[in-house]
XYZ file of C-alpha atoms in Angstrom:
614
model
C -17.330 -35.835 14.987
C -20.027 -33.347 14.416
C -23.113 -32.260 16.736
C -26.470 -32.446 15.325
C -26.149 -27.952 15.098
C -23.132 -28.802 13.726
C -24.607 -31.443 11.399
C -26.643 -29.003 9.304
C -24.878 -25.919 8.284
C -24.799 -26.028 4.656
C -27.367 -28.882 4.648
C -30.600 -28.261 2.576
C -33.934 -29.755 4.653
C -34.896 -32.924 4.389
C -38.455 -32.264 3.495
C -38.276 -28.843 2.137
C -34.949 -29.052 0.879
C -33.942 -25.249 1.201
C -30.828 -24.518 3.527
C -32.105 -22.800 6.179
C -29.687 -19.621 7.187
C -30.390 -18.674 10.192
C -29.783 -20.645 13.437
C -31.922 -18.953 16.183
C -30.165 -19.460 18.538
C -27.239 -22.032 17.205
C -26.657 -22.929 20.701
C -28.925 -21.891 24.360
C -25.786 -20.562 25.763
C -22.012 -20.087 25.251
C -21.937 -23.532 28.324
C -23.320 -25.419 26.390
C -21.256 -24.796 23.325
C -18.555 -25.351 25.549
C -20.130 -28.598 26.178
C -20.663 -30.198 22.848
C -17.129 -29.071 21.692
C -15.411 -31.288 25.289
C -17.555 -33.989 24.209
C -16.018 -34.606 20.855
C -17.326 -31.867 18.203
C -14.692 -30.710 16.440
C -17.220 -27.394 14.882
C -17.907 -26.147 18.253
C -14.607 -26.627 19.717
C -12.968 -24.197 17.148
C -16.029 -21.957 17.593
C -15.901 -21.125 21.814
C -11.524 -21.238 20.074
C -12.445 -18.178 17.903
C -14.564 -16.243 20.606
C -12.544 -16.594 23.381
C -9.291 -15.756 21.435
C -11.523 -12.162 20.763
C -9.744 -10.193 23.474
C -12.976 -8.166 24.525
C -14.060 -12.313 25.619
C -12.050 -11.276 28.669
C -14.005 -8.213 29.817
C -16.566 -9.948 30.740
C -17.802 -11.954 34.107
C -17.106 -15.776 32.717
C -20.480 -16.510 34.059
C -22.186 -13.604 32.587
C -20.630 -15.170 29.363
C -21.282 -18.492 29.918
C -24.786 -18.173 29.856
C -25.204 -15.599 26.443
C -26.686 -17.464 23.761
C -24.833 -18.372 20.379
C -25.666 -17.386 16.826
C -24.955 -18.543 13.649
C -25.935 -16.567 10.686
C -24.032 -18.089 7.182
C -25.036 -18.232 3.253
C -24.468 -19.117 0.352
C -23.219 -17.322 -2.655
C -23.685 -15.871 -6.329
C -21.728 -15.832 -9.279
C -18.151 -15.148 -8.637
C -19.055 -14.668 -4.555
C -18.699 -17.988 -1.961
C -20.925 -18.108 1.243
C -19.529 -17.208 3.710
C -20.760 -17.101 8.131
C -20.751 -15.399 11.367
C -20.587 -16.907 15.169
C -21.537 -14.282 17.531
C -23.452 -14.003 21.521
C -24.338 -11.086 22.950
C -22.573 -10.830 26.894
C -25.189 -8.102 28.225
C -28.445 -8.396 26.057
C -29.237 -6.787 23.599
C -30.036 -2.880 24.245
C -26.167 -3.360 24.819
C -22.492 -2.715 22.548
C -21.471 -5.907 23.934
C -21.478 -7.846 20.381
C -18.746 -10.384 20.152
C -18.173 -11.968 16.897
C -16.075 -13.380 14.273
C -17.121 -13.859 10.455
C -15.629 -16.854 9.376
C -15.496 -18.669 5.839
C -15.588 -21.947 3.623
C -13.228 -22.846 1.251
C -12.121 -26.305 -0.024
C -9.241 -28.522 -0.379
C -7.033 -28.382 -3.522
C -7.178 -30.907 -5.670
C -9.122 -33.110 -3.596
C -12.349 -35.063 -4.706
C -15.922 -34.330 -3.303
C -19.100 -31.924 -4.071
C -19.374 -28.918 -6.227
C -18.681 -26.244 -3.866
C -18.710 -23.541 -6.251
C -21.363 -21.394 -4.892
C -19.908 -22.220 -1.319
C -16.742 -20.938 -1.294
C -13.956 -18.513 -3.855
C -11.266 -19.551 -1.589
C -9.050 -23.444 -1.134
C -6.972 -24.640 2.235
C -3.566 -22.854 3.413
C -0.924 -24.979 3.839
C 0.350 -24.347 7.806
C 3.639 -23.579 6.938
C 4.360 -20.357 4.118
C 7.266 -22.742 2.331
C 5.773 -26.417 3.048
C 6.033 -28.344 -0.236
C 2.463 -26.821 -2.497
C 3.406 -22.933 -1.977
C 6.644 -22.892 -2.765
C 5.613 -25.140 -6.075
C 2.760 -22.015 -6.213
C 5.638 -19.708 -6.396
C 7.651 -20.940 -8.841
C 4.886 -21.761 -11.081
C 3.443 -17.609 -10.617
C 7.312 -16.608 -11.253
C 7.290 -18.705 -14.314
C 4.093 -17.673 -16.213
C 5.179 -13.828 -15.219
C 8.537 -13.949 -16.888
C 7.240 -15.768 -20.404
C 3.825 -14.158 -21.076
C 3.645 -10.847 -19.351
C 5.072 -8.327 -21.735
C 5.155 -5.141 -19.227
C 6.841 -7.576 -16.235
C 10.121 -8.648 -18.342
C 11.953 -11.951 -17.699
C 14.498 -9.423 -16.255
C 17.050 -13.282 -15.897
C 19.954 -11.099 -17.397
C 19.739 -7.736 -15.711
C 22.744 -5.924 -14.767
C 23.545 -6.707 -11.017
C 23.996 -4.406 -8.235
C 27.486 -4.004 -7.192
C 27.244 -5.776 -3.789
C 25.176 -8.735 -3.589
C 24.251 -12.105 -0.941
C 25.626 -15.276 -3.041
C 22.932 -17.858 -0.485
C 24.659 -21.017 -2.640
C 27.886 -20.176 -1.867
C 30.083 -23.095 -2.739
C 32.518 -22.973 0.893
C 29.351 -24.721 2.709
C 26.348 -25.369 3.785
C 24.571 -22.996 6.448
C 26.121 -19.564 5.126
C 25.560 -16.726 2.980
C 28.784 -14.237 1.964
C 28.266 -11.101 0.129
C 29.802 -10.946 -3.172
C 30.893 -7.768 -5.741
C 29.075 -7.892 -9.167
C 32.040 -8.306 -10.801
C 32.995 -11.744 -9.761
C 30.069 -12.462 -11.226
C 30.475 -13.463 -15.541
C 29.510 -10.096 -17.060
C 28.050 -8.967 -14.304
C 24.521 -9.674 -14.892
C 21.704 -12.354 -13.385
C 18.877 -13.012 -12.248
C 18.517 -11.566 -8.574
C 15.961 -10.939 -5.585
C 15.439 -7.631 -3.752
C 13.802 -7.928 0.051
C 11.471 -4.999 0.852
C 11.134 -4.882 4.741
C 10.836 -2.015 7.341
C 13.997 -1.514 9.140
C 12.099 -0.455 12.825
C 14.137 1.265 15.841
C 15.980 -2.279 16.363
C 19.238 -3.508 16.688
C 19.556 -5.462 13.025
C 22.375 -7.272 10.873
C 24.336 -4.438 8.760
C 27.367 -4.281 6.581
C 29.849 -1.568 7.869
C 33.736 -0.455 7.037
C 34.883 -3.068 9.982
C 33.030 -5.628 9.028
C 32.793 -6.164 4.749
C 35.239 -8.938 5.645
C 33.808 -10.837 7.546
C 30.706 -10.892 4.953
C 33.083 -11.420 2.043
C 34.014 -14.683 4.213
C 30.675 -16.084 5.326
C 28.837 -15.689 7.780
C 26.351 -18.397 9.616
C 22.467 -17.955 8.335
C 21.664 -17.883 11.487
C 23.589 -15.272 12.615
C 20.819 -12.828 10.200
C 17.927 -11.188 11.630
C 14.788 -12.701 11.476
C 13.651 -11.229 8.622
C 16.951 -11.366 6.311
C 16.848 -15.145 7.337
C 13.406 -15.454 6.198
C 14.446 -14.154 2.942
C 17.468 -15.588 2.570
C 15.826 -18.883 2.953
C 12.220 -18.053 0.422
C 15.553 -17.581 -1.866
C 17.180 -20.294 -1.943
C 13.345 -21.778 -1.800
C 12.307 -21.033 -4.922
C 16.224 -21.361 -6.627
C 17.609 -17.579 -7.136
C 21.097 -17.629 -6.032
C 21.852 -13.718 -5.557
C 19.416 -11.203 -3.407
C 19.677 -7.766 -2.403
C 18.916 -6.969 1.525
C 20.247 -2.733 1.778
C 21.199 -2.812 4.971
C 23.519 -5.865 4.353
C 24.553 -4.433 0.510
C 25.352 -1.152 1.146
C 28.068 0.363 3.534
C 25.617 1.385 5.525
C 28.400 3.794 7.812
C 29.764 4.899 4.099
C 28.232 8.097 3.494
C 29.759 7.710 -0.257
C 28.400 4.317 -0.627
C 25.632 6.246 0.729
C 24.939 8.157 -2.121
C 25.880 6.042 -4.783
C 23.860 2.811 -3.925
C 20.833 5.166 -3.321
C 20.812 6.926 -6.757
C 20.566 4.011 -7.941
C 17.732 2.344 -6.647
C 15.526 2.000 -8.726
C 17.388 0.108 -11.604
C 18.048 -2.195 -8.775
C 14.573 -2.898 -7.228
C 12.845 -2.315 -11.536
C 15.959 -5.156 -12.781
C 15.319 -7.144 -9.679
C 13.443 -10.865 -11.132
C 11.472 -11.100 -7.539
C 11.328 -8.678 -4.419
C 10.295 -10.930 -1.123
C 8.260 -8.988 1.650
C 6.690 -9.641 4.563
C 3.760 -6.982 5.179
C 3.376 -7.861 8.723
C 6.310 -7.763 10.002
C 6.855 -3.887 11.796
C 11.481 -4.613 11.670
C 14.335 -6.679 11.088
C 13.547 -8.820 13.907
C 10.154 -9.970 13.382
C 9.766 -13.460 11.038
C 7.206 -13.255 8.237
C 7.542 -16.716 7.790
C 5.036 -18.278 10.179
C 2.760 -21.108 10.651
C -0.715 -19.583 8.964
C -4.095 -20.227 11.324
C -5.923 -20.543 8.491
C -4.049 -23.370 7.792
C -4.316 -24.963 11.479
C -7.590 -24.178 12.482
C -10.586 -24.765 10.963
C -12.842 -27.552 10.651
C -14.480 -30.340 7.917
C -18.077 -29.580 7.457
C -19.558 -32.701 6.873
C -18.320 -36.697 6.905
C -15.825 -36.979 3.247
C -16.097 -36.741 0.429
C -18.284 -33.614 1.039
C -15.070 -30.718 0.882
C -16.001 -28.182 2.249
C -14.499 -26.176 5.413
C -15.097 -23.515 8.009
C -12.558 -21.385 9.181
C -11.438 -17.754 10.603
C -12.440 -14.989 7.970
C -9.336 -14.930 6.170
C -7.385 -10.797 5.734
C -8.535 -8.510 2.331
C -5.801 -8.021 0.097
C -6.458 -4.591 1.602
C -6.221 -5.281 5.009
C -2.663 -8.200 4.093
C -0.854 -6.340 1.938
C -2.419 -1.848 1.619
C -2.737 -1.314 5.701
C 0.248 -3.022 6.808
C 2.781 -1.910 8.510
C 5.411 -1.769 5.547
C 3.177 -0.222 2.751
C 2.871 2.519 5.347
C 6.455 3.606 4.578
C 7.543 6.172 2.160
C 10.744 5.154 1.907
C 9.303 1.044 0.621
C 7.293 2.775 -1.429
C 8.755 3.655 -3.745
C 10.717 -0.154 -3.941
C 6.751 -1.984 -4.757
C 5.899 0.659 -7.276
C 9.602 0.422 -9.321
C 9.396 -3.808 -8.865
C 8.907 -6.594 -11.896
C 7.498 -8.567 -9.343
C 5.768 -9.347 -5.279
C 5.636 -11.910 -3.329
C 4.010 -11.824 0.009
C 4.725 -13.335 2.286
C 1.283 -12.063 4.804
C -0.451 -13.761 8.100
C -2.692 -15.904 6.336
C -1.721 -16.355 2.245
C 1.199 -15.430 0.210
C 0.122 -13.394 -2.293
C 1.272 -12.388 -5.986
C 1.405 -8.970 -7.552
C 2.825 -7.912 -10.696
C 2.945 -4.751 -13.027
C -0.032 -7.032 -14.921
C -2.054 -7.451 -11.805
C -2.524 -8.866 -8.294
C -3.702 -12.984 -7.314
C -3.888 -14.646 -3.675
C -2.699 -18.677 -2.811
C -6.190 -19.644 -2.457
C -8.115 -18.144 -4.729
C -10.144 -20.655 -6.172
C -10.829 -17.951 -8.997
C -6.916 -17.944 -9.375
C -7.314 -14.932 -12.059
C -5.751 -11.465 -11.603
C -7.102 -8.752 -10.202
C -5.408 -5.887 -12.658
C -3.408 -3.277 -10.862
C -4.495 0.200 -11.595
C -2.959 3.835 -10.543
C 0.185 1.804 -10.927
C 3.454 3.713 -12.230
C 3.687 0.806 -14.730
C -0.043 0.085 -15.570
C 0.426 4.449 -16.123
C 3.560 3.116 -18.153
C 1.506 0.786 -20.665
C -0.586 4.208 -21.194
C 2.403 5.709 -22.606
C 3.619 2.809 -24.627
C -0.309 2.941 -26.104
C -0.135 7.232 -26.939
C 3.490 6.803 -27.991
C 1.712 3.793 -31.201
C -0.912 6.669 -32.290
C 1.432 10.056 -31.904
C 4.998 11.446 -33.861
C 7.355 13.602 -31.590
C 6.051 15.054 -28.310
C 5.421 18.539 -28.286
C 5.034 20.030 -24.706
C 0.846 19.289 -25.251
C 1.834 15.365 -25.468
C 4.284 15.596 -23.091
C 1.845 17.079 -20.526
C -0.565 14.634 -21.807
C 2.275 11.206 -20.283
C 2.889 13.208 -17.542
C -0.888 12.233 -16.541
C -0.724 9.355 -17.658
C 1.882 8.333 -15.712
C -0.520 8.546 -13.000
C 2.452 10.981 -11.306
C -0.314 12.135 -9.358
C -1.855 9.524 -8.165
C 1.223 8.400 -6.721
C 1.917 11.624 -5.277
C -1.323 12.361 -3.079
C -1.116 8.338 -2.236
C 2.923 8.785 -0.943
C 1.994 11.336 0.786
C -0.082 9.353 2.938
C 3.231 7.687 4.359
C 6.141 7.560 7.165
C 8.990 9.697 7.216
C 11.272 10.330 9.943
C 12.657 12.119 8.939
C 10.417 13.995 6.603
C 12.729 17.351 6.334
C 15.419 15.568 4.618
C 13.561 12.546 3.248
C 10.618 13.524 1.173
C 11.722 14.694 -1.879
C 14.373 11.786 -1.716
C 12.540 8.328 -0.497
C 10.648 9.160 -4.450
C 13.615 10.489 -6.288
C 13.881 6.761 -8.164
C 10.113 6.910 -9.172
C 10.723 10.616 -10.896
C 13.702 8.911 -11.665
C 11.551 6.989 -14.082
C 8.494 8.770 -14.913
C 11.933 11.293 -16.299
C 12.992 8.676 -18.220
C 9.401 7.865 -19.497
C 8.461 11.629 -20.157
C 11.344 12.867 -21.446
C 10.653 16.269 -19.389
C 12.075 18.404 -16.709
C 11.773 17.769 -12.676
C 10.997 20.110 -10.584
C 11.648 19.565 -7.108
C 7.690 17.483 -6.981
C 6.613 19.258 -9.555
C 7.070 19.043 -13.808
C 8.327 21.829 -16.092
C 5.637 20.544 -19.042
C 2.777 20.428 -16.974
C 3.027 23.009 -14.800
C -0.109 24.805 -14.187
C -1.723 21.185 -12.604
C 1.661 20.550 -10.815
C 0.948 23.521 -9.356
C -2.868 23.345 -7.940
C -2.129 20.977 -4.717
C -3.762 20.924 -2.086
C -4.589 19.767 1.978
C -6.336 17.523 1.715
C -9.677 17.990 3.020
C -11.598 16.353 5.647
C -14.848 15.531 4.166
C -16.778 15.250 7.461
C -17.623 18.529 9.451
C -16.791 17.431 12.782
C -12.986 17.634 12.503
C -10.262 17.951 15.274
C -8.322 21.401 15.834
C -5.123 18.283 15.572
C -6.380 17.276 12.811
C -6.692 20.871 11.034
C -3.297 22.035 11.994
C -1.584 18.609 10.816
C -0.389 20.520 8.347
C 3.250 22.470 8.527
C 5.837 23.529 6.501
C 9.267 21.611 6.879
C 12.149 23.663 8.364
C 15.082 22.970 7.231
C 13.809 21.066 3.603
C 15.597 23.845 0.939
C 12.522 23.111 -1.092
C 10.587 25.776 -2.813
C 7.368 26.753 -0.936
C 5.414 26.093 -4.073
C 5.224 22.458 -3.791
C 3.575 20.346 -2.181
C 7.471 18.428 -0.139
C 8.240 21.497 1.452
C 5.550 20.291 3.331
C 4.877 17.651 6.397
C 1.277 16.771 5.895
C -1.380 14.674 3.346
C -2.332 16.448 0.124
C -4.245 16.004 -2.699
C -3.141 16.759 -6.325
C -5.311 13.623 -8.646
C -8.672 16.008 -8.504
C -6.919 19.153 -10.161
C -5.831 16.880 -13.612
C -7.484 17.780 -16.542
C -6.618 14.835 -18.459
C -9.390 15.079 -22.242
C -11.355 18.059 -20.576
C -10.992 21.801 -23.028
C -9.328 23.232 -20.040
C -7.238 26.920 -21.535
C -4.168 27.831 -19.218
C -4.239 31.567 -18.726
C -0.860 31.627 -17.280
C 2.448 31.581 -19.177
C 5.127 30.094 -18.287
C 9.208 32.125 -18.209
C 11.192 30.655 -16.996
C 11.912 27.749 -13.643
C 15.463 26.410 -12.019
C 16.021 23.658 -9.451
C 19.384 23.315 -7.771
C 18.859 19.908 -7.585
C 15.314 17.933 -8.686
C 15.664 14.509 -6.736
C 17.520 14.667 -4.735
C 17.587 17.142 -1.234
C 17.524 20.440 -3.618
C 18.719 23.922 -1.758
C 16.369 26.446 -3.624
C 14.677 27.122 -6.847
C 12.038 29.291 -8.265
C 9.424 29.581 -11.075
C 8.187 33.102 -13.608
C 4.726 32.612 -14.699
C 3.159 35.525 -16.714
C -0.271 35.648 -15.792
C -2.779 37.716 -14.344
C -2.474 38.932 -9.993
C -5.514 39.682 -7.814
C -5.092 41.208 -4.008
C -7.611 40.614 -1.621
C -8.092 42.470 0.693
C -8.251 41.561 4.359
C -10.826 43.179 6.912
C -8.107 44.925 10.075
C -7.804 43.932 13.861
C -9.112 40.247 12.856
C -8.209 37.456 13.106
C -9.000 35.787 9.449
C -12.704 35.397 9.355
C -13.722 38.301 7.411
C -12.381 38.611 3.440
C -12.870 41.120 0.844
C -12.610 40.896 -2.700
C -13.892 43.529 -5.077
C -15.601 44.696 -2.162
C -17.718 41.795 -1.390
C -17.611 39.905 2.322
C -17.617 36.491 2.298
C -17.376 34.604 5.912
C -14.153 31.998 6.251
C -15.937 28.461 6.797
C -13.204 26.255 8.275
C -10.458 26.448 5.455
C -11.780 27.578 2.716
C -12.722 30.976 1.854
C -16.120 31.654 -1.000
C -15.019 34.731 -2.468
C -16.901 36.569 -5.286
C -15.084 37.587 -8.867
C -18.628 38.889 -10.358
C -21.211 37.557 -11.317
C -20.528 34.386 -12.629
C -17.428 33.340 -11.151
C -16.555 32.002 -8.247
C -13.519 31.760 -6.046
C -13.288 28.930 -2.911
C -9.510 29.445 -1.221
C -7.981 27.251 0.768
C -5.430 27.962 3.526
C -2.856 25.421 3.652
C -1.321 26.222 7.019
C -2.890 26.774 10.576
C -0.420 30.584 10.576
C -2.389 31.284 7.410
C -5.487 30.603 8.521
C -5.696 31.530 11.999
C -2.985 34.838 11.106
C -4.666 37.702 13.593
C -2.781 40.347 11.560
C -3.819 41.890 7.857
C -1.372 40.950 5.246
C -1.244 40.863 1.765
C -2.922 37.525 0.015
C -2.768 37.271 -4.078
C -5.052 34.783 -6.247
C -2.697 34.327 -9.355
C -5.645 32.493 -12.318
C -3.693 29.574 -13.556
C -6.366 27.967 -16.006
C -10.463 27.360 -16.454
C -12.317 24.554 -18.361
C -15.457 25.254 -20.580
C -17.507 25.520 -17.547
C -16.121 28.680 -16.047
C -14.030 27.031 -13.477
C -11.258 28.514 -12.850
C -8.013 26.664 -11.438
C -5.984 29.894 -9.442
C -3.505 29.640 -6.940
C -3.668 31.858 -3.846
C 0.090 32.629 -1.605
C 0.267 34.941 1.292
C 3.556 37.259 0.377
């Protein structure tokens, strides 16, 4: 049942036909709402549960919370946007900042008769369990549609298989999985799923030299780490026989096997039929197939057939996927970029992502949201440019590098977390580099590209835009000791970089430098050094003696240093901004030789320059 207050939600007033969207107050006190819930009001019970579930709720005395009035605000949507609501109370009065607020949303049940809810909601309800029959059927339909109608994604049903795979449907019994060599499969081709996951600092099931024979004989699914067990369950539900999990399909204590399989990482994820991911799991001991609160806690507004329900607002795509623990890992970044199609099992939603776009399980609209600034969005642009041009001049290859979205990918990658950045900085993006090299035919130089060397050199540390930047943030960009990566590459440093803002795709830019030579000992795996020789105009910047770097002189004009930037006048019409990446450069106590190298200039006389302390 619903109390009289809850019956007015989403119902027009009989006398005017208008909607009262702000109930002021909804309940005179939280105590009154709890009493209404106890008397049988389903909506009051749900709102009480949501408010009491907030961590901040328990910071206040119960008597104080009980006396606070409860407010409810709700609205209808317009166009393709649905309505929404929120419930809140303020235990310590409006002068304080003690607001307890829960965001809500309306939804309707799929395939049920009832009122037209189009202006109220854009969401369907979701089943409580992610492997419910309806969720599995939806996932199968998405896979079928993608494989048959998405040209960019392709079917990948007859891909060359990785060296080893888990067989999740072994013939020798139920409840087990076994590790097989791909040579056991006819033609070594077929379809397989991959798992993208967070390892975490926990014990997990692995294949080693000692356990290899046991894994090949078959082990109970129940003996696998929870994340791996869930991946097997998904593959079985979708009818995908083979599954690749790095911890189980690569011999973890064999340096030779690790090196060989790591070099094949690009192909393993790019050729996989489906990548399975649990974005909220922080380690292999966490299950991602958990009951979904959005499918357990909700209330129907009005009586049947009024097909409108209320629940706590489900996380957005950004919170559910992009800001999740999985997406913070640098190693995962290339796995997800290379995958043809990904099925995310989030906290409250199953989310589909492929090279065409992404969609949510609970979306009424069901349309794809396009993918932008990805490797394969760039591939589309590359394919289009090749259809309109013959051959590949240097300028055309340069254009392909920019269209591949490499610079945007580097910016995003630099924000990801690495446990061992000195050894893994280039390694964890090497599979993407291999794919860009395949698409463009260019030479890779430890994070830069030979045909677009000017733009490649113009990276800088990411600058925080607000004024009150902390000292730790200013000094948080550091050189990676012992990495072997040349200092002119962004990969030689630990910290966030910006490269994309310096691209000049489509602009009239005159390059003021000639590349004489460039070489790197090994371009995609940990390097031992490298060099670039440029023919360009260099100009010395002379600093004042005996002071920190807070005054600079160039061509006789002195200017103050502000934060990590120095404004310099080169001529009457030309100014130069110098950005010091490292704290030791910015805070040096002794004079040093600093040179600026002019790399390019556009028609507005904006000069791109590389400044170095020798």
